[in-house]
PDB file of C-alpha atoms in Angstrom:
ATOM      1  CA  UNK A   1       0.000   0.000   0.000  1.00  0.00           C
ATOM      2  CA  UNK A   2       1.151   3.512  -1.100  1.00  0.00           C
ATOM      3  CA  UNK A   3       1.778   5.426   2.114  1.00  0.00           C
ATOM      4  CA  UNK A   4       1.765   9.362   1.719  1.00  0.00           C
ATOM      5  CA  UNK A   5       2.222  12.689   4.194  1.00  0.00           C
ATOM      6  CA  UNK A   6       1.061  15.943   3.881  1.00  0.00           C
ATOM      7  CA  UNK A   7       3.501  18.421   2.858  1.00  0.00           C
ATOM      8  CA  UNK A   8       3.899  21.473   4.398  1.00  0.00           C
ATOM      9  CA  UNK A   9       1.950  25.082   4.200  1.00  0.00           C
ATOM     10  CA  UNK A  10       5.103  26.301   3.115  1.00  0.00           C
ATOM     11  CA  UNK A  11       5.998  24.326   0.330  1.00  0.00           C
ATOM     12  CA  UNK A  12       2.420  24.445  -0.842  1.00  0.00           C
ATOM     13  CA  UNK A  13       2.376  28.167  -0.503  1.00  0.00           C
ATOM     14  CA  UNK A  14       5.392  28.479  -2.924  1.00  0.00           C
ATOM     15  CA  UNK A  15       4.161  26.147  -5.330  1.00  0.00           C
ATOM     16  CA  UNK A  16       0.695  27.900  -5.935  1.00  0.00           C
ATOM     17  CA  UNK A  17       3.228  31.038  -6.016  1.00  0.00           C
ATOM     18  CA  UNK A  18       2.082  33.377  -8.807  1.00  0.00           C
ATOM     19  CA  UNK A  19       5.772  33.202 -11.161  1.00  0.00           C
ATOM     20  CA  UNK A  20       6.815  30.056  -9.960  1.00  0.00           C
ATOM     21  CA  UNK A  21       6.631  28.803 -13.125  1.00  0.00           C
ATOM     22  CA  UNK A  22       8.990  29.735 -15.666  1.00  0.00           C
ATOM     23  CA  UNK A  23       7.778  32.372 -18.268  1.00  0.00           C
ATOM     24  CA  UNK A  24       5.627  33.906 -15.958  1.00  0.00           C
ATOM     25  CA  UNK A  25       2.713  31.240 -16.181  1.00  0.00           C
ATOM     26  CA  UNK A  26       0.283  30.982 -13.310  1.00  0.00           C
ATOM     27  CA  UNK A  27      -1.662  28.166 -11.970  1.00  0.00           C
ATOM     28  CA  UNK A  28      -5.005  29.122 -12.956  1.00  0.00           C
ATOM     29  CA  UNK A  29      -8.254  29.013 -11.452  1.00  0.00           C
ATOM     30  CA  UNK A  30     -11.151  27.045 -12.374  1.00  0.00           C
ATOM     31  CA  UNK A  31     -13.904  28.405 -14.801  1.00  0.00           C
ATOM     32  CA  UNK A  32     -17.351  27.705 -13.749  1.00  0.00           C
ATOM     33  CA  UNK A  33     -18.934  27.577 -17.221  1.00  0.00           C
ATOM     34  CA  UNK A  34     -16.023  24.454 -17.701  1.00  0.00           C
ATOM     35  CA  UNK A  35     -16.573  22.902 -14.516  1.00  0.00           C
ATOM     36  CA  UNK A  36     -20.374  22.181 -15.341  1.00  0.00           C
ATOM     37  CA  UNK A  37     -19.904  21.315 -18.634  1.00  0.00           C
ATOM     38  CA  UNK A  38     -16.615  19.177 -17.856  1.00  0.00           C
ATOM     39  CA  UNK A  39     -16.524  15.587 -19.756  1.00  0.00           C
ATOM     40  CA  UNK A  40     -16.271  12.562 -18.161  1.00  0.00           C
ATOM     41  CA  UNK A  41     -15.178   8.992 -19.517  1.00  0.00           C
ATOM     42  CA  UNK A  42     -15.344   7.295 -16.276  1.00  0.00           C
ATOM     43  CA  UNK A  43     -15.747   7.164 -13.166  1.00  0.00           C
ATOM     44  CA  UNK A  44     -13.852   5.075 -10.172  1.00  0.00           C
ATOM     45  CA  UNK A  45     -14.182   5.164  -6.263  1.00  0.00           C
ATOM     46  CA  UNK A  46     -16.818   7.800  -6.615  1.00  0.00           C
ATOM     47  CA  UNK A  47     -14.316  10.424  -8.874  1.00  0.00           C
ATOM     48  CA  UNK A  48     -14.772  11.404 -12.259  1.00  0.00           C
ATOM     49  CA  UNK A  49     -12.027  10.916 -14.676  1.00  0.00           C
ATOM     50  CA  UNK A  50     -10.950  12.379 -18.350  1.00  0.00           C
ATOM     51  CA  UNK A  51      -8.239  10.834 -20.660  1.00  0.00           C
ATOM     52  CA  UNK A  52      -7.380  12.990 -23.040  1.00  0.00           C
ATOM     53  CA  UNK A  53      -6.887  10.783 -26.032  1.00  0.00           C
ATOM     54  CA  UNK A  54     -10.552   9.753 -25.570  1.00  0.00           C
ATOM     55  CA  UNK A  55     -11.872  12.895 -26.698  1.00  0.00           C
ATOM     56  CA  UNK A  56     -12.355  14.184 -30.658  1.00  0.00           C
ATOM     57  CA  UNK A  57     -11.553  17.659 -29.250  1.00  0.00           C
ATOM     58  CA  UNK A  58      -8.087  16.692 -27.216  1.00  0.00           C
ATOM     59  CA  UNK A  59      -7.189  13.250 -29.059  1.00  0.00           C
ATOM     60  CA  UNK A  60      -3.552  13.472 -30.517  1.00  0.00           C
ATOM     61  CA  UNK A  61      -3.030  16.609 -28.365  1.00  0.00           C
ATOM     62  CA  UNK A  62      -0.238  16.843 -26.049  1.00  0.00           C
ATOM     63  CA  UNK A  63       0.845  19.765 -23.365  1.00  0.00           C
ATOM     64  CA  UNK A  64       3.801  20.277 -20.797  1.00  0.00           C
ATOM     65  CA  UNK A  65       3.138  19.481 -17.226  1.00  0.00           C
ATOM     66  CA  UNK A  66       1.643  22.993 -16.627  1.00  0.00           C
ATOM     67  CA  UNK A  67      -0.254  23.065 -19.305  1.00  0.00           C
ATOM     68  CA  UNK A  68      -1.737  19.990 -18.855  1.00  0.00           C
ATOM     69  CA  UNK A  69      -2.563  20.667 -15.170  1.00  0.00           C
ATOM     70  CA  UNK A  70      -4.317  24.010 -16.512  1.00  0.00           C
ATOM     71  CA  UNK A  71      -6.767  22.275 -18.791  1.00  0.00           C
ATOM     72  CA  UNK A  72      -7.759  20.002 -16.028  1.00  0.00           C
ATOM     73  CA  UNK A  73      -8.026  22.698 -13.291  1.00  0.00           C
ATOM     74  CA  UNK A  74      -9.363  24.924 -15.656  1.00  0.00           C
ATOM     75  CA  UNK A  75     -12.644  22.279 -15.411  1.00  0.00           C
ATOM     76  CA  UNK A  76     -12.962  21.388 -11.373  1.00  0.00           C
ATOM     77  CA  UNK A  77     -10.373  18.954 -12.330  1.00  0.00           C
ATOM     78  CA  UNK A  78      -6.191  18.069 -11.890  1.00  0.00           C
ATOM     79  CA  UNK A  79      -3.908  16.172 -13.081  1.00  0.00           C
ATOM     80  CA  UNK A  80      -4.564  12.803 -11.971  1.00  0.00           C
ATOM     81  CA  UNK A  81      -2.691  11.628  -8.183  1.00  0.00           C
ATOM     82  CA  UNK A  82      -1.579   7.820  -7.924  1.00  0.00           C
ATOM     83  CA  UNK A  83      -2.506   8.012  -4.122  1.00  0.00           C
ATOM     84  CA  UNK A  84      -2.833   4.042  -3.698  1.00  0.00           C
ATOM     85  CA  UNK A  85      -2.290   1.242  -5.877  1.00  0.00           C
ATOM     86  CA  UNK A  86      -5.901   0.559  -7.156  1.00  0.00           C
ATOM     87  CA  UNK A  87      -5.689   3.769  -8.854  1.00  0.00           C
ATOM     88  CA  UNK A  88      -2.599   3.040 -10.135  1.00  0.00           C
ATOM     89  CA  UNK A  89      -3.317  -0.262 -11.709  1.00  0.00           C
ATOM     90  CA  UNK A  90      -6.696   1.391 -13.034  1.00  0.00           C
ATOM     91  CA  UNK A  91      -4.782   4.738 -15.193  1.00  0.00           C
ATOM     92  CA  UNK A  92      -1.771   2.310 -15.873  1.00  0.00           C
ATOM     93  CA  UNK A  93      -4.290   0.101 -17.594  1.00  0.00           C
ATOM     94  CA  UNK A  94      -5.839   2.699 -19.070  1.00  0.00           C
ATOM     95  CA  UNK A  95      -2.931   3.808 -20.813  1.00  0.00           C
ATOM     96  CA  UNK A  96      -2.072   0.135 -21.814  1.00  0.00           C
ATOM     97  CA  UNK A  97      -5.779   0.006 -23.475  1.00  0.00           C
ATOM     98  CA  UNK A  98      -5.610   3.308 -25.221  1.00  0.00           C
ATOM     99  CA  UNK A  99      -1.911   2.224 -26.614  1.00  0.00           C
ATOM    100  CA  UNK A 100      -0.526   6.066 -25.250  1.00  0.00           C
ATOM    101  CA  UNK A 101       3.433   5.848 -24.851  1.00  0.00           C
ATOM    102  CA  UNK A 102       3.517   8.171 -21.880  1.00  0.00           C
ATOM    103  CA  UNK A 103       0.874  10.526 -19.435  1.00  0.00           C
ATOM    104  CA  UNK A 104       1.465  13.441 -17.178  1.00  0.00           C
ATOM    105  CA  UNK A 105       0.356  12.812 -13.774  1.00  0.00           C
ATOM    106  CA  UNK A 106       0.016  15.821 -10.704  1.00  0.00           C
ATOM    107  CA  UNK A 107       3.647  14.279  -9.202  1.00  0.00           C
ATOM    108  CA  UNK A 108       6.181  16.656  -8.942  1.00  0.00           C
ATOM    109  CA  UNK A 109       9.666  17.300  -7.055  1.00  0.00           C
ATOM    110  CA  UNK A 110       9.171  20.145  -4.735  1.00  0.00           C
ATOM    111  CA  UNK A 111      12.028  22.996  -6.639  1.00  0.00           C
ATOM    112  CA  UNK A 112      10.016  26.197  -5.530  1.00  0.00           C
ATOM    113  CA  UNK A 113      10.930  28.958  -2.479  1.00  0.00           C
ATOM    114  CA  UNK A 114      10.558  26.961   0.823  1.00  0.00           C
ATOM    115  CA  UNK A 115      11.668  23.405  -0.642  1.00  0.00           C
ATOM    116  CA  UNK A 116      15.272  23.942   1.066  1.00  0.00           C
ATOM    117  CA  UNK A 117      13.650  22.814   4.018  1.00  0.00           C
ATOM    118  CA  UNK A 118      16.070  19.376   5.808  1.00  0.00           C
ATOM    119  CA  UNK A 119      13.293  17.034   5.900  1.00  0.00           C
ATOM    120  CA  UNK A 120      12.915  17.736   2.118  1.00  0.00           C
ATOM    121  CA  UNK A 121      16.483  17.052   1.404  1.00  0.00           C
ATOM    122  CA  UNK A 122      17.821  15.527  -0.839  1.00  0.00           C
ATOM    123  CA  UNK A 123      15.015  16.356  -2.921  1.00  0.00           C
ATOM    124  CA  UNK A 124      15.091  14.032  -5.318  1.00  0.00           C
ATOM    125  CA  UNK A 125      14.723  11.461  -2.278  1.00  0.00           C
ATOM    126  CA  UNK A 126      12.492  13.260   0.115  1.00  0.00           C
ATOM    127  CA  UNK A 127      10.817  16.333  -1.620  1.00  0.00           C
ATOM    128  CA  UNK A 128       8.594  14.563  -4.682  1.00  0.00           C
ATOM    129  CA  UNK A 129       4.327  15.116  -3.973  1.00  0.00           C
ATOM    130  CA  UNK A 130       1.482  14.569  -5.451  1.00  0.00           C
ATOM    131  CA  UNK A 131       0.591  18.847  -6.107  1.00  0.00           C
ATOM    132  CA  UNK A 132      -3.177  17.808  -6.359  1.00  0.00           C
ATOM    133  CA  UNK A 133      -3.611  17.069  -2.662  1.00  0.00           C
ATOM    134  CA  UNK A 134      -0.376  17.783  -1.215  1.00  0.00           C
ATOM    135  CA  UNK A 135       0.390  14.677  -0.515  1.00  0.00           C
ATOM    136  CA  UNK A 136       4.406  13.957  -0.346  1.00  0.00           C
ATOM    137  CA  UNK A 137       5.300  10.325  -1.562  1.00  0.00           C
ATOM    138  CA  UNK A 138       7.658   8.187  -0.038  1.00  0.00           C
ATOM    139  CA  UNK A 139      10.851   8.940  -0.235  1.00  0.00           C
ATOM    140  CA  UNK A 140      12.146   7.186  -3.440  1.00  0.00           C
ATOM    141  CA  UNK A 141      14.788   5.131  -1.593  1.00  0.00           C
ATOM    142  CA  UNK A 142      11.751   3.092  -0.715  1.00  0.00           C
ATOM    143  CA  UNK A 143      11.421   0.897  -3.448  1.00  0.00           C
ATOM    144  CA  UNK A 144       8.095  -1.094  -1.765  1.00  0.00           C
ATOM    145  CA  UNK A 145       5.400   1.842  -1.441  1.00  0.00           C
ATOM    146  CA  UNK A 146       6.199   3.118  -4.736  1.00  0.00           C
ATOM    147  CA  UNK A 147       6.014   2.262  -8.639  1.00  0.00           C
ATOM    148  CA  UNK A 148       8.574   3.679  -9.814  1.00  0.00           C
ATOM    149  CA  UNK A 149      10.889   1.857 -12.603  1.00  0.00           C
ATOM    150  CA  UNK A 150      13.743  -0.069 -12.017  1.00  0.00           C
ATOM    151  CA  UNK A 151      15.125   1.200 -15.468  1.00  0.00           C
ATOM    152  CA  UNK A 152      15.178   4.141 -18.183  1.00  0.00           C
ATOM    153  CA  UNK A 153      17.282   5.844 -20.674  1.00  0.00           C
ATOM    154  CA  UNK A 154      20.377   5.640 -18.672  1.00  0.00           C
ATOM    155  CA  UNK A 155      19.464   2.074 -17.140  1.00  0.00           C
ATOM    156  CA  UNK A 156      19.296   3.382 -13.790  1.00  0.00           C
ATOM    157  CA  UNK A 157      16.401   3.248 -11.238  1.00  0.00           C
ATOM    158  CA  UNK A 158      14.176   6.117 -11.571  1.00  0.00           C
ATOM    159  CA  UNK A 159      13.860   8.611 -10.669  1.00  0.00           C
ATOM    160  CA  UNK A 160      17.463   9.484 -12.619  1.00  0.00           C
ATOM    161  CA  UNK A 161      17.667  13.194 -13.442  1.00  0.00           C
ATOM    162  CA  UNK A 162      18.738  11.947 -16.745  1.00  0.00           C
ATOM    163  CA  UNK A 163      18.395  15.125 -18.815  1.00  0.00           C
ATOM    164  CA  UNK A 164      21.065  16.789 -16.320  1.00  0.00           C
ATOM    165  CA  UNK A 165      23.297  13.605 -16.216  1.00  0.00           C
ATOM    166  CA  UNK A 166      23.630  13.446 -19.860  1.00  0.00           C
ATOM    167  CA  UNK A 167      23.157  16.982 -21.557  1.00  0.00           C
ATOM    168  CA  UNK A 168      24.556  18.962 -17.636  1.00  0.00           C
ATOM    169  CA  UNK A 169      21.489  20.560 -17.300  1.00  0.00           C
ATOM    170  CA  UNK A 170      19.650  23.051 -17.122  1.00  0.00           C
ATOM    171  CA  UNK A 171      16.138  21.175 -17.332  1.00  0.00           C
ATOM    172  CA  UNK A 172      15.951  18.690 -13.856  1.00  0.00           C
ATOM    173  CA  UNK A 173      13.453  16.047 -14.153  1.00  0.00           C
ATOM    174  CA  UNK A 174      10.954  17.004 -11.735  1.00  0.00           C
ATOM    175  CA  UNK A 175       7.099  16.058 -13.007  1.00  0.00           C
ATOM    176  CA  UNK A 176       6.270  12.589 -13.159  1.00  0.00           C
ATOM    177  CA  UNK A 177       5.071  10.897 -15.983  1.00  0.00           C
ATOM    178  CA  UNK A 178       3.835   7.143 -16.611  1.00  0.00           C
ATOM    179  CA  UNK A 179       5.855   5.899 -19.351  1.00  0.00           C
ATOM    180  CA  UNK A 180       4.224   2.212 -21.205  1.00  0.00           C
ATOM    181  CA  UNK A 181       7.016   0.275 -21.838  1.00  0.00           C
ATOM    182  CA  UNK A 182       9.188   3.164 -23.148  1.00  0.00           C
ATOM    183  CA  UNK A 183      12.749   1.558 -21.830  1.00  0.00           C
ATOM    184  CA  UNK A 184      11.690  -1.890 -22.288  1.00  0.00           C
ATOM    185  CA  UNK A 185      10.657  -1.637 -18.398  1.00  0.00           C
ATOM    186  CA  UNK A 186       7.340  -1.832 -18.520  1.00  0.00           C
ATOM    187  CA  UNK A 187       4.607   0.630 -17.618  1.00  0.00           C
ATOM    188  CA  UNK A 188       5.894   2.383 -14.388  1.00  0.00           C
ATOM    189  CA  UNK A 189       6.757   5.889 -12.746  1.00  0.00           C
ATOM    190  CA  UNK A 190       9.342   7.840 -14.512  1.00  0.00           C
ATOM    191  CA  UNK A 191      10.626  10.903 -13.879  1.00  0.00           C
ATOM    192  CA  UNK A 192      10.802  13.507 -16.907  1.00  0.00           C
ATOM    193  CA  UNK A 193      11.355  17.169 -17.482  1.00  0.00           C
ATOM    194  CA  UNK A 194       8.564  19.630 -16.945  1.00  0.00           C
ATOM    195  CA  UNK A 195       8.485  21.352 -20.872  1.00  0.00           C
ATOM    196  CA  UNK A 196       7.983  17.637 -22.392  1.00  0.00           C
ATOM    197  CA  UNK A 197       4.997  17.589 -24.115  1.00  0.00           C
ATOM    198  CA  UNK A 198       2.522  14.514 -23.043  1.00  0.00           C
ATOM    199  CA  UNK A 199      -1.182  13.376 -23.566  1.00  0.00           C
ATOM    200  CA  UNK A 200      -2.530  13.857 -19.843  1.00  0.00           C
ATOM    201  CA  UNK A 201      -5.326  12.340 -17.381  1.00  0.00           C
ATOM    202  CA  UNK A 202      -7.587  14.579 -15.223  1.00  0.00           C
ATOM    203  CA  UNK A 203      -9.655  13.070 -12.118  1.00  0.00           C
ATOM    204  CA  UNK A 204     -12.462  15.652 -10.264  1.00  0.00           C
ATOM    205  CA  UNK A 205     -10.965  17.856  -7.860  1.00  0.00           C
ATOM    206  CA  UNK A 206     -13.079  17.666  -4.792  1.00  0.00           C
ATOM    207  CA  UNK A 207     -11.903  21.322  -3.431  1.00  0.00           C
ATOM    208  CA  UNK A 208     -12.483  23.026  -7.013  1.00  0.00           C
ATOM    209  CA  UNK A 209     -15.835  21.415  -6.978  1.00  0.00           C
ATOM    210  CA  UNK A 210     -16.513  22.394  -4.107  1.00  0.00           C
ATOM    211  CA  UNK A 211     -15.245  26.094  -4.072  1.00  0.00           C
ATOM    212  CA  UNK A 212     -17.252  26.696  -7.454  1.00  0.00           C
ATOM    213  CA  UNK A 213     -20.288  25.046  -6.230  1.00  0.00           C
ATOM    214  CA  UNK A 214     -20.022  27.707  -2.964  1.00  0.00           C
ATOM    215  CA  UNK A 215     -19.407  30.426  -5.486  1.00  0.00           C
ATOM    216  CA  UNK A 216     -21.882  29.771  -8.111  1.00  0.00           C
ATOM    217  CA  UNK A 217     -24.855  27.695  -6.433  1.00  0.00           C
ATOM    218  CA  UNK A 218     -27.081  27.871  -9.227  1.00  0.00           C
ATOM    219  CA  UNK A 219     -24.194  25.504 -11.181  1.00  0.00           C
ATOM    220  CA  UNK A 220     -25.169  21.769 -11.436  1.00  0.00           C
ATOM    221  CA  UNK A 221     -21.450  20.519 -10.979  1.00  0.00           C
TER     222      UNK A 221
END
């Protein structure tokens, strides 16, 4: 079983940190029209869920980790959270049955203001969490309450860093991604730059939901 802690106010408050992105971008709010007209393809343990290659409108598109995150919360949605394994086995499936090579998921290595903090460190051990909830994840040294790959481009256990390993930078490898078989590894947890460009999976955000239902009551969310 997946075991998971809450991270911090601080790093939390950094990462919803208007300019913590780079460019400029911001983590935008939902949009109520979107949230009550938001599709959903399934649902599991009471959540709705959206994979993008489903969809006429969104099939064949792909997005950075940002931008993909956007379009969900953009709809009372995120990027999907792989908070215990049933969930896992169900998107990793998913993927598998819709042949996709790769999908963003909310994971992400905490590199904002306030991630210095020692518990964090190193944080590429300590400091990954799912940005959804705010749930950290194990630290990856723990190899049992995690699926992350035993392989990748470099044939070392992910998460690797590869992109700074082999090119010296500047891009760290700090969203996670699902990758299907994409090292010969099978389908597992890799970790990949944030400017990649990937097909993605939303699942309802309960707080969104709820904060546009308490703002717009006449909405049928």
């Amino acid at each position: 079983m997946f075991k998971f802690l809450v991270i911090s106010s601080v790093c939390v408050a950094a990462a919803l940190a208007a300019g913590s992105f780079p460019g400029g971008r911001f983590l935008e709010q939902p949009k109520p029209e979107l949230c009550a007209q938001r599709k959903i393809h399934e649902t599991f343990k009471g959540l709705g869920y959206y994979f993008s290659w489903k969809e006429p409108a969104t099939q064949g598109e792909e997005h950075d980790w940002l931008g993909g995150r956007n379009w969900c919360r953009q709809r009372c949605m995120d990027l999907v959270s792989l908070r215990d394994p049933a969930k896992n086995e169900y998107v990793k499936n998913k993927i598998v049955e819709g042949k996709q090579k790769y999908i963003w998921t909310s994971g992400r290595a905490c590199d904002f203001e306030g991630c210095e903090r020692e518990d964090l460190q190193p944080a590429r051990v300590n400091g990954w969490f799912w940005t959804a909830n705010f749930e950290r994840l194990p630290p990856t040294s723990d190899r049992t309450n995690n699926d992350w790959s035993e392989g990748g481009g470099i044939g070392l256990p992910q998460p690797d860093n590869r992109e700074v390993i082999q090119q010296g930078g500047p891009n760290d490898e700090n969203c996670l991604a699902i990758l299907n078989n994409f090292y010969n590894d099978g389908v597992h947890w890799h970790d990949v730059a944030c400017h990649h460009l990937k097909p993605w999976v939303c699942e309802d955000s309960e707080p969104l939901l709820k904060w546009v239902k308490y703002n717009n009551p006449q909405l049928a969310l």
